[in-house]
């Protein structure tokens, strides 16, 4: 099995966008927990950045650059382990 970064780098565009949408959904689930305002702010920030990547990548001509991939990796690293594993498994199916 390839590391997540490579899975994302070589995923077909629809699968990549679905992964990002699933990550956003995962963050909304995490935000339901009884957490501090600061944690909810951090979750909202992750959602903001991932949504921006979806907007950019919804244009088929927009390349998945190393910088964009770095940004995606930075945000999804903040998902809780269970959610991260679930959506990663779907990515590689």
PDB file of C-alpha atoms in Angstrom, residues 3-55:
ATOM      1  CA  UNK A   3       1.548   6.278   1.572  1.00  0.00           C
ATOM      2  CA  UNK A   4      -1.428   8.650   1.580  1.00  0.00           C
ATOM      3  CA  UNK A   5       0.468  11.399  -0.245  1.00  0.00           C
ATOM      4  CA  UNK A   6       1.160   9.117  -3.201  1.00  0.00           C
ATOM      5  CA  UNK A   7      -2.410   7.766  -3.162  1.00  0.00           C
ATOM      6  CA  UNK A   8      -3.688  11.339  -3.418  1.00  0.00           C
ATOM      7  CA  UNK A   9      -1.103  12.340  -6.023  1.00  0.00           C
ATOM      8  CA  UNK A  10      -2.043   9.518  -8.368  1.00  0.00           C
ATOM      9  CA  UNK A  11      -5.788   9.364  -7.686  1.00  0.00           C
ATOM     10  CA  UNK A  12      -8.180  10.136 -10.519  1.00  0.00           C
ATOM     11  CA  UNK A  13      -9.567  13.652 -10.114  1.00  0.00           C
ATOM     12  CA  UNK A  14     -13.125  12.572  -9.153  1.00  0.00           C
ATOM     13  CA  UNK A  15     -11.737  10.227  -6.492  1.00  0.00           C
ATOM     14  CA  UNK A  16      -9.447  12.970  -5.141  1.00  0.00           C
ATOM     15  CA  UNK A  17     -12.319  15.453  -4.915  1.00  0.00           C
ATOM     16  CA  UNK A  18     -14.501  12.853  -3.199  1.00  0.00           C
ATOM     17  CA  UNK A  19     -11.707  12.202  -0.694  1.00  0.00           C
ATOM     18  CA  UNK A  20     -11.496  15.923   0.093  1.00  0.00           C
ATOM     19  CA  UNK A  21     -15.271  16.143   0.490  1.00  0.00           C
ATOM     20  CA  UNK A  22     -15.176  13.133   2.831  1.00  0.00           C
ATOM     21  CA  UNK A  23     -12.415  14.811   4.845  1.00  0.00           C
ATOM     22  CA  UNK A  24     -14.556  17.937   5.194  1.00  0.00           C
ATOM     23  CA  UNK A  25     -17.465  15.771   6.292  1.00  0.00           C
ATOM     24  CA  UNK A  26     -15.175  14.117   8.831  1.00  0.00           C
ATOM     25  CA  UNK A  27     -14.243  17.494  10.252  1.00  0.00           C
ATOM     26  CA  UNK A  28     -17.921  18.421  10.636  1.00  0.00           C
ATOM     27  CA  UNK A  29     -18.395  15.213  12.629  1.00  0.00           C
ATOM     28  CA  UNK A  30     -15.424  16.118  14.817  1.00  0.00           C
ATOM     29  CA  UNK A  31     -16.894  19.598  15.402  1.00  0.00           C
ATOM     30  CA  UNK A  32     -19.998  18.023  16.959  1.00  0.00           C
ATOM     31  CA  UNK A  33     -17.938  16.781  19.884  1.00  0.00           C
ATOM     32  CA  UNK A  34     -17.909  18.800  23.080  1.00  0.00           C
ATOM     33  CA  UNK A  35     -14.733  20.733  22.307  1.00  0.00           C
ATOM     34  CA  UNK A  36     -13.461  24.212  23.033  1.00  0.00           C
ATOM     35  CA  UNK A  37     -14.091  27.222  20.860  1.00  0.00           C
ATOM     36  CA  UNK A  38     -10.423  27.121  19.838  1.00  0.00           C
ATOM     37  CA  UNK A  39     -10.754  23.521  18.631  1.00  0.00           C
ATOM     38  CA  UNK A  40     -13.893  24.388  16.666  1.00  0.00           C
ATOM     39  CA  UNK A  41     -12.043  27.346  15.138  1.00  0.00           C
ATOM     40  CA  UNK A  42      -9.192  25.057  14.087  1.00  0.00           C
ATOM     41  CA  UNK A  43     -11.662  22.567  12.573  1.00  0.00           C
ATOM     42  CA  UNK A  44     -13.378  25.386  10.675  1.00  0.00           C
ATOM     43  CA  UNK A  45      -9.996  26.476   9.341  1.00  0.00           C
ATOM     44  CA  UNK A  46      -9.304  22.940   8.048  1.00  0.00           C
ATOM     45  CA  UNK A  47     -12.713  22.897   6.360  1.00  0.00           C
ATOM     46  CA  UNK A  48     -11.993  26.302   4.809  1.00  0.00           C
ATOM     47  CA  UNK A  49      -8.700  25.184   3.285  1.00  0.00           C
ATOM     48  CA  UNK A  50     -10.001  21.824   2.039  1.00  0.00           C
ATOM     49  CA  UNK A  51     -13.055  23.474   0.466  1.00  0.00           C
ATOM     50  CA  UNK A  52     -10.700  25.837  -1.340  1.00  0.00           C
ATOM     51  CA  UNK A  53      -8.768  22.871  -2.702  1.00  0.00           C
ATOM     52  CA  UNK A  54     -12.011  21.313  -3.958  1.00  0.00           C
ATOM     53  CA  UNK A  55     -12.934  24.547  -5.712  1.00  0.00           C
TER      54      UNK A  55
END
